[in-house]
Coordinates of C-alpha atoms in Angstrom, one line a residue:
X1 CA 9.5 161.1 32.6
X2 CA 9.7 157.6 33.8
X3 CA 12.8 156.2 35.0
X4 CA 13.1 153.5 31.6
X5 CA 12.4 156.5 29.3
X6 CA 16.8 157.5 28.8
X7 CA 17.1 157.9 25.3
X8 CA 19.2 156.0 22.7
X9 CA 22.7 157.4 22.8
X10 CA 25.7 157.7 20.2
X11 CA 28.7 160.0 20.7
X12 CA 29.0 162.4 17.8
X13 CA 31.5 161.8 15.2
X14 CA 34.4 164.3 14.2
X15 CA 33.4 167.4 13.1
X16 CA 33.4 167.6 9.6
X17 CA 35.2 170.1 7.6
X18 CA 33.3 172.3 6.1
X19 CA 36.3 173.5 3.8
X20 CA 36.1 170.7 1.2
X21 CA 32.7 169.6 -0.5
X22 CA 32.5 166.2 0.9
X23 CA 32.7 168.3 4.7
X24 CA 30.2 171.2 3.3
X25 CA 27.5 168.5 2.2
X26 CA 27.9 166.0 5.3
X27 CA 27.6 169.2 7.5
X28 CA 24.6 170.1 5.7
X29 CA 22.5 167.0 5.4
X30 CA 23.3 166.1 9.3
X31 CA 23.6 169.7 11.0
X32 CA 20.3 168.9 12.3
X33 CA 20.0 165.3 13.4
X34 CA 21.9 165.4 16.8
X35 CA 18.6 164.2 19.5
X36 CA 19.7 166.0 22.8
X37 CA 18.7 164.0 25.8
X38 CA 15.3 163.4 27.1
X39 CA 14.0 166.0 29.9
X40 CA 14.2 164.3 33.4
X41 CA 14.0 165.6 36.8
X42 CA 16.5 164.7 39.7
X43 CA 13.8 161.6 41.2
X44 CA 13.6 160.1 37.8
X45 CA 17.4 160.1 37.5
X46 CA 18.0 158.6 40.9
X47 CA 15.7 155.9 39.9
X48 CA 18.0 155.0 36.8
X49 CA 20.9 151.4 37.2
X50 CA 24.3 153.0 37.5
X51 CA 25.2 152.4 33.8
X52 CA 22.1 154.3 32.7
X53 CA 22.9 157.2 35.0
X54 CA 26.1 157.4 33.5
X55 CA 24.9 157.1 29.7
X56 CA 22.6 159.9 30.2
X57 CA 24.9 162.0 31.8
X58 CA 27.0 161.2 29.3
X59 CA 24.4 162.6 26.9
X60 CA 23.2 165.5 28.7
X61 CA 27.1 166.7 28.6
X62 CA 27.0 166.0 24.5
X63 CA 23.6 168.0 24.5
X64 CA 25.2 171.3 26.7
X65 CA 28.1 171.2 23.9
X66 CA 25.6 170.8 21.2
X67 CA 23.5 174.0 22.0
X68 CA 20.9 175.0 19.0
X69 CA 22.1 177.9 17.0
X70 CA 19.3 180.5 18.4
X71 CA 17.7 182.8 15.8
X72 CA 18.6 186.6 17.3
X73 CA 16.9 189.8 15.7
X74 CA 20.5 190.7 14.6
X75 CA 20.5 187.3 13.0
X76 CA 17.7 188.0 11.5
X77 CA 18.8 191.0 10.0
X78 CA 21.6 189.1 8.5
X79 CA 19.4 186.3 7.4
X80 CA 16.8 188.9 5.4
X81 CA 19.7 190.7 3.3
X82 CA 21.9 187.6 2.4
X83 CA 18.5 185.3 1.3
X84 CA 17.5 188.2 -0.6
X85 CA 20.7 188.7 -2.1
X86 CA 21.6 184.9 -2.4
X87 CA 18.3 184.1 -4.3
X88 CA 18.0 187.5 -6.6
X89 CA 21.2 186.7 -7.9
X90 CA 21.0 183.0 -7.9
X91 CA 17.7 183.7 -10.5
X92 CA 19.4 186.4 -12.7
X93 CA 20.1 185.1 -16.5
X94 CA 21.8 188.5 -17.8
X95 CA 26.1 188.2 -17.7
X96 CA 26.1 191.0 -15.0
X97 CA 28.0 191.2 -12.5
X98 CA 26.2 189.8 -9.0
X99 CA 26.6 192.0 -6.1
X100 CA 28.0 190.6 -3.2
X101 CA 27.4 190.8 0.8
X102 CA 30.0 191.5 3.5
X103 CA 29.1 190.3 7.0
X104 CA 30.9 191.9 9.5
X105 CA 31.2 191.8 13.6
X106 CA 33.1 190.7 16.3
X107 CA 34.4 187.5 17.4
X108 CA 32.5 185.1 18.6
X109 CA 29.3 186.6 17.5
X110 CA 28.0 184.0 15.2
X111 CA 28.9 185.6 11.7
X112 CA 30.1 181.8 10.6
X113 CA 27.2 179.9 11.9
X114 CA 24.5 182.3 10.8
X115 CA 25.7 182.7 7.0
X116 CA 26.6 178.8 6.7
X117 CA 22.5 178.3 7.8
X118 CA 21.3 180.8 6.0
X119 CA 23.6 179.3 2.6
X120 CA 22.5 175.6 3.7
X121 CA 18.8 176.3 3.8
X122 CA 19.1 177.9 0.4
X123 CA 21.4 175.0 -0.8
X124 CA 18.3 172.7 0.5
X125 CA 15.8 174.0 -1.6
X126 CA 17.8 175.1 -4.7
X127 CA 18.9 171.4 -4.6
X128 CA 15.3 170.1 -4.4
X129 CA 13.8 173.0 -7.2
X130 CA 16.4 171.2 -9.5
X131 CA 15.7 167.5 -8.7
X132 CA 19.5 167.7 -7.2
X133 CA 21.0 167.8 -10.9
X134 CA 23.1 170.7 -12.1
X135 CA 20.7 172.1 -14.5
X136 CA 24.0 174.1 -16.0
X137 CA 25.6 170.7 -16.4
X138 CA 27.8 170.4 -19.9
X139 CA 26.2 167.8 -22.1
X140 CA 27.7 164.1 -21.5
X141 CA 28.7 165.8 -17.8
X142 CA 27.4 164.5 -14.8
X143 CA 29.8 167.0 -12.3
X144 CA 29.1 166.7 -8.8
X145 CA 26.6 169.8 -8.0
X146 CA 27.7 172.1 -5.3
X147 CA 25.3 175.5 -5.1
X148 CA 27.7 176.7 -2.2
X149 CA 31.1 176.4 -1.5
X150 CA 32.1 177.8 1.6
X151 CA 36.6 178.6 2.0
X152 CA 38.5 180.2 5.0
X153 CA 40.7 182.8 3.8
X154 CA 44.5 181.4 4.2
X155 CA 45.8 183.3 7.2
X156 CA 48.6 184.3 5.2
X157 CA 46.9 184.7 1.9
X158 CA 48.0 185.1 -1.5
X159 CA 46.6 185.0 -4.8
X160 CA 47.8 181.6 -5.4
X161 CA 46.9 180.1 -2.6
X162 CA 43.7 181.8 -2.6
X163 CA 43.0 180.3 -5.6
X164 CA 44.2 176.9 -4.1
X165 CA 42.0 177.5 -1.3
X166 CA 39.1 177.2 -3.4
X167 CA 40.1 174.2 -5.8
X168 CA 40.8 172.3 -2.7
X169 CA 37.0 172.5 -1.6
X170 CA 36.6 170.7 -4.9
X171 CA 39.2 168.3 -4.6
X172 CA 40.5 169.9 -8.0
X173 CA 43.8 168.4 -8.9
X174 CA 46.3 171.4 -8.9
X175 CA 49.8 171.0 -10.5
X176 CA 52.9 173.3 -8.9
X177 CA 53.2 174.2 -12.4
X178 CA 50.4 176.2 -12.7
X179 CA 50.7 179.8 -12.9
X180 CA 48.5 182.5 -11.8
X181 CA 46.2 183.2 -14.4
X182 CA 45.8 178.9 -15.1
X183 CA 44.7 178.9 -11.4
X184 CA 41.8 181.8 -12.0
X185 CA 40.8 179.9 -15.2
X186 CA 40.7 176.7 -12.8
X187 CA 38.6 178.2 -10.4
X188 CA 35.9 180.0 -12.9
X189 CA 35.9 176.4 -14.4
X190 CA 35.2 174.4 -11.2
X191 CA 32.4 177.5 -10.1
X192 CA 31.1 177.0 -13.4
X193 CA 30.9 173.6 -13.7
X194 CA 29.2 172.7 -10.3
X195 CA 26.2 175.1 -10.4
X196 CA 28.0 176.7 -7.9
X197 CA 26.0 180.0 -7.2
X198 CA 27.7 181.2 -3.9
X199 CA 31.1 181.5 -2.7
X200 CA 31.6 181.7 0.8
X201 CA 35.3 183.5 1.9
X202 CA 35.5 183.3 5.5
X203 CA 37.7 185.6 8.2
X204 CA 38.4 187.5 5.2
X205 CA 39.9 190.1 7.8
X206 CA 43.0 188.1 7.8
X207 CA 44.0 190.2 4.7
X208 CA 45.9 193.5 5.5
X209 CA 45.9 196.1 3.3
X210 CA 49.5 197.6 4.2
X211 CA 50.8 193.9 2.4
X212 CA 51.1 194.1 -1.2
X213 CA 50.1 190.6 -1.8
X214 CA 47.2 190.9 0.1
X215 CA 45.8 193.6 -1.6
X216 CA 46.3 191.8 -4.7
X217 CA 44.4 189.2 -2.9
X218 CA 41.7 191.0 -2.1
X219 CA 41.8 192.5 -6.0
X220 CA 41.4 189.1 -7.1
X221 CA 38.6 188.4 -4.6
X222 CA 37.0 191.3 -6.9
X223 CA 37.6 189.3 -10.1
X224 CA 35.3 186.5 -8.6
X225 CA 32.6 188.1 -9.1
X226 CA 32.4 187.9 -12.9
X227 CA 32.3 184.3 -12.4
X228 CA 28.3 184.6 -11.4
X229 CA 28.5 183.6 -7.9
X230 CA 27.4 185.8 -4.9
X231 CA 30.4 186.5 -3.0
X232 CA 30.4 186.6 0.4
X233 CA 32.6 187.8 2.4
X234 CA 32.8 186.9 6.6
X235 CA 34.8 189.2 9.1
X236 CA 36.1 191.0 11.8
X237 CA 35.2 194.6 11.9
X238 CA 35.2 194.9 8.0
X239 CA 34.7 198.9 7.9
X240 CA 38.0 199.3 10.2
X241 CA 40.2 196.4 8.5
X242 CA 41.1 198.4 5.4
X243 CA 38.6 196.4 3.3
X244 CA 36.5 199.3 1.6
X245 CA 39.5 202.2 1.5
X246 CA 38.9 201.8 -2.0
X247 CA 35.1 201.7 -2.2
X248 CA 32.7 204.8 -2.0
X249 CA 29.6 204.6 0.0
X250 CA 26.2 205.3 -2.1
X251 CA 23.8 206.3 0.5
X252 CA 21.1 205.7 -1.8
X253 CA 21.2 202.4 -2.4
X254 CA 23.7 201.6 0.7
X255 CA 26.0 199.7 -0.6
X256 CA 29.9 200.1 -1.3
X257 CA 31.0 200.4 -4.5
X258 CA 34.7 198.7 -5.0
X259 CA 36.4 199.1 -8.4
X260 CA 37.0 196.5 -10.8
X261 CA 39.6 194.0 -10.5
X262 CA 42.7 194.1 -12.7
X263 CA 42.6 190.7 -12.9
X264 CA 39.0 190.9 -14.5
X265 CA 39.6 189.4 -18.0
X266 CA 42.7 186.9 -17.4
X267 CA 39.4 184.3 -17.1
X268 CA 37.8 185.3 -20.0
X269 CA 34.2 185.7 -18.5
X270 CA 34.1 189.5 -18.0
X271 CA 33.2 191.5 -20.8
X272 CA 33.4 195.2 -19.4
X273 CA 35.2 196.8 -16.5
X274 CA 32.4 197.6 -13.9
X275 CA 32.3 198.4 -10.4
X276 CA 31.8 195.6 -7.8
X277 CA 29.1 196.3 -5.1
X278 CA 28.1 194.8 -2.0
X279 CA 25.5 194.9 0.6
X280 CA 27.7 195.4 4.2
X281 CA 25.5 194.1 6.9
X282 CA 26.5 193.8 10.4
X283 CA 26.3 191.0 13.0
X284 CA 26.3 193.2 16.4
X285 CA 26.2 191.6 20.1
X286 CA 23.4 192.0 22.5
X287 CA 22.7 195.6 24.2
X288 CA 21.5 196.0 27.3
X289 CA 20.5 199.9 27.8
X290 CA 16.7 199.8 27.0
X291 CA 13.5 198.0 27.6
X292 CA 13.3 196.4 23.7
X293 CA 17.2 195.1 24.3
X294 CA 16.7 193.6 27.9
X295 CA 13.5 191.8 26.4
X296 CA 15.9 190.1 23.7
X297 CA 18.6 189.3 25.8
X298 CA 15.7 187.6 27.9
X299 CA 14.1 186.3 25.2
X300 CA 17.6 184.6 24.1
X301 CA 18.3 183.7 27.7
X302 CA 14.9 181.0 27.3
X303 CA 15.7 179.9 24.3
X304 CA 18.9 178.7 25.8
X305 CA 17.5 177.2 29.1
X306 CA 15.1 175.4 27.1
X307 CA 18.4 173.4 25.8
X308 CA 19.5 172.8 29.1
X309 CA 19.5 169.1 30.8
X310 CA 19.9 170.1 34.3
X311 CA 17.9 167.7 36.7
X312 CA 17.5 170.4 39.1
X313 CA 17.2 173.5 37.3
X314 CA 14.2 175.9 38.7
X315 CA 11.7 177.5 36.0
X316 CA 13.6 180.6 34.6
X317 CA 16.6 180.2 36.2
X318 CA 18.6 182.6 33.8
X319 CA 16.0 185.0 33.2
X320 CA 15.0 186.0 37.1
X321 CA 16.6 188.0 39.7
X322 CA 19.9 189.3 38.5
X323 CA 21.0 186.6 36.6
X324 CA 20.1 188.2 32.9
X325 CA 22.0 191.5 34.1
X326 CA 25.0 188.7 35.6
X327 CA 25.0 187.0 32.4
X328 CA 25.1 190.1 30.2
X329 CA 27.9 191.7 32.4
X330 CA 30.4 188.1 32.4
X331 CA 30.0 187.7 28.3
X332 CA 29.1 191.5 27.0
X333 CA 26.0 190.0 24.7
X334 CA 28.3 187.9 23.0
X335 CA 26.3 185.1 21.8
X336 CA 29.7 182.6 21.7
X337 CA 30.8 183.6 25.2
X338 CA 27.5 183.0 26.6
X339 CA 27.7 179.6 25.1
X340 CA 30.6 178.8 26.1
X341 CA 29.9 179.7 30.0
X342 CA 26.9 177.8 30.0
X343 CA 28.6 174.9 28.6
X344 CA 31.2 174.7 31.1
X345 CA 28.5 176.1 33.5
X346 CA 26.2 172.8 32.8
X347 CA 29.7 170.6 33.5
X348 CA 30.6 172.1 36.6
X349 CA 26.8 171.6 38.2
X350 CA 26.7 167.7 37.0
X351 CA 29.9 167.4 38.4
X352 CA 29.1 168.8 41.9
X353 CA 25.8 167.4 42.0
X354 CA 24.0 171.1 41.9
X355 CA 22.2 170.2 38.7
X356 CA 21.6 174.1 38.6
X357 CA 23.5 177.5 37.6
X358 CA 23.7 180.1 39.8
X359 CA 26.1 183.4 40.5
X360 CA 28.0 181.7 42.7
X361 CA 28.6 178.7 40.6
X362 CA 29.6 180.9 37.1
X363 CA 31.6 183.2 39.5
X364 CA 34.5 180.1 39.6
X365 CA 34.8 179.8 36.4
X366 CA 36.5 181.3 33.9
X367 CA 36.4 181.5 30.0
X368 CA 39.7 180.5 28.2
X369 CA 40.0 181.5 24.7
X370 CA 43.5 181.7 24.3
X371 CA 43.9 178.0 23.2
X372 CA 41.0 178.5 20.3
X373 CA 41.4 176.7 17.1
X374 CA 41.7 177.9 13.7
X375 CA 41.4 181.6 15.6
X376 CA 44.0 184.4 14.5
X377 CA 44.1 186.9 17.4
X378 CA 45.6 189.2 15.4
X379 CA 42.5 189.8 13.5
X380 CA 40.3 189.8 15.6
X381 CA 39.1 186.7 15.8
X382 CA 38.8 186.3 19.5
X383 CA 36.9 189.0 21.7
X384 CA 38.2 190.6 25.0
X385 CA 36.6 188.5 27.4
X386 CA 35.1 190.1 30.7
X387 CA 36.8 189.0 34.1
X388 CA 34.5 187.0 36.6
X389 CA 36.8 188.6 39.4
X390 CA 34.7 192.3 39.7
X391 CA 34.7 193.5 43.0
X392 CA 31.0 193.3 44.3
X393 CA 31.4 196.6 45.1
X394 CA 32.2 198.0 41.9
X395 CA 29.5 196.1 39.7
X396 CA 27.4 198.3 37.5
X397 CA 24.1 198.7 39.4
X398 CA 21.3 196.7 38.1
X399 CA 19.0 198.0 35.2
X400 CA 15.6 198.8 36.9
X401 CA 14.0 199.3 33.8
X402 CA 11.2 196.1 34.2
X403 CA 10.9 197.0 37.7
X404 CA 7.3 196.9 39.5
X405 CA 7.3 200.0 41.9
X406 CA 4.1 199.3 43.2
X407 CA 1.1 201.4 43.4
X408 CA 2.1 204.2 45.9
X409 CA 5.2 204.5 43.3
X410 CA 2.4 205.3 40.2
X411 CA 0.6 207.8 42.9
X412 CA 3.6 209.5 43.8
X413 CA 4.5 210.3 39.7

């Protein structure tokens, strides 16, 4: 790359909240239009007037903070069920009941950012099979049409404000007035009326079952699934949070079965009282114990160097020597912790002029979660995070697994 080649540059905007339908759809129609910065080596950079040296590293810092969400084969796991899922129910015309999906894992993991894709791209060409009208539009109606609405679970949750929750993602005018069973009418009207064909409840591990207006929370969460929407439901650990103590496991088909919700006809939609299933897939971290985990780690480990805008970076510089095994050990295979090393990893080599990561570099910082927005601890929300501070002598030794032994090693066996 030349030194005139710096790209066009404009600092992102706020982030948009996903939590109301104006957010959701702004997220969605933008989530990929950011342009990291152009490639450039360390002469082409020194080349550049001091204002465009300082625009592009200005954009190389927005790019390293803007990482691509990286497909992952547990991601993809994910992906296969709640498409499947999303678009079998989406298609159904019989007043059943839709089964719903749970997506479970730890923090930092990615459960969030994969579903919200995965509900986006199905948005995208729902949307575009339907013109972008609401084919279920009442005559005379021109409703705004929202196929997902996505709704973090209040971290103190009740079924009022549950309810709330979801009419503020709508901007539905909600009087103080209004009782329990007007609020569920509310919200099966508002599903209804914008096409709405998922429901997104995020850090639904919030709830705990030893509260008694949780669990009437999580009983109405049930009743929403009359309303024909796929439910999903994002969290922490579902299997141990109390969620399913209700449910039995059918090993046949393997999904949970909950029982109905007692709030199933104050809505008027459900006709019978029937069991509520849902798929429970889970969102694990990266392993590192055999030769098909190690070549995904790797494999992840390039598709995040490719990201990278360091001017002085060397070819595979996280996936040779002991870097992968370094990397693994500092974030456990947590997809978010990696990011978030790298990010400050990229900030701390522009800023010293290294223009490269190394050991010794990552071995100075350290990553701070205890300040993390929107993040409730107590459920789980944010991951024990290794210390950088092992003792060099008490490191795990290094997987040998890809090693070449050489030929007299292959004689000898």
């Amino acid at each position: 790359m030349t030194s005139g080649d710096t790209a066009p540059f404009v600092l992102p905007g706020p982030s948009p909240a996903r939590e109301t339908l104006a957010g959701w759809q702004h997220w969605r129609l933008t989530r990929r239009s950011f342009v990291p910065a152009p490639a450039m080596d360390l002469a082409a950079w020194r080349l550049l007037s001091p204002k465009k040296k300082t625009l592009h590293d200005l954009h190389r810092a927005a790019t390293h903070a803007n990482l691509p969400l990286l497909t992952t084969p547990m991601s993809r796991s994910v992906e296969r069920l709640l498409n499947g899922r999303i678009e079998s129910n989406a298609l159904k015309l019989k007043p059943a009941t839709r089964a719903g999906v749970m997506v479970s894992g730890g923090g930092y993991q990615g459960k969030t950012e994969s579903v919200c894709e995965v509900t986006a791209a199905f948005e995208d060409r729902w949307l575009a099979l339907h013109q972008h009208l609401n084919p279920d539009a009442a005559p005379g109606c021109r409703d705004l049409h929202a196929p997902v609405a996505y709704v973090q679970t209040p971290v103190t949750a009740k079924p009022k404000s549950t309810c709330k929750a979801i009419l503020n993602f709508y901007d539905t005018p909600v009087s103080a007035r209004m009782d329990l069973p007007e609020l569920i009418h509310q919200v099966a009207a508002s599903l209804r009326d914008h096409g709405t064909k998922v429901l997104i409840l995020d850090d639904i591990t919030r709830l705990r079952m030893h509260r008694a207006d949780d669990q009437d929370t999580l009983d109405l969460i049930r009743a929403f699934m009359s309303m024909h929407v796929t439910l999903v439901l994002i969290g922490v650990d579902i299997p141990g949070s109390g969620l399913l103590r209700e449910g039995r496991h059918d090993a046949a088909t393997g999904q949970w079965h909950l029982p109905a919700s007692r709030h199933a006809k104050i809505h008027g939609l459900e006709a019978t009282q029937t069991e509520r299933r849902f798929d429970l897939v889970e969102l694990d971290r990266f392993r590192y114990d055999t030769a098909p985990q190690i070549a995904a780690w790797l494999q992840h480990l390039c598709g995040v160097q490719a990201g990278l805008r360091l001017l002085d970076a060397p070819e595979n510089m996280l996936t040779t020597g002991t870097m992968p095994e370094y990397l693994f050990q500092r974030t456990n295979g947590v997809v978010g912790l990696l990011e978030r090393l790298i990010e400050d990893g990229c900030r701390e080599a522009i800023a010293t002029g290294l223009e490269r990561l190394t050991e010794g570099l990552l071995e100075d910082l350290s990553i701070d979660l205890s300040h993390a927005p929107h993040r409730d601890p107590a459920a789980g929300e944010i991951p024990d995070v290794p210390t950088n501070r092992t003792a060099r002598g008490t490191r795990r030794g290094r997987n040998t697994v890809f090693d070449d032994r050489g030929p007299a090693a292959a004689g000898a066996s």
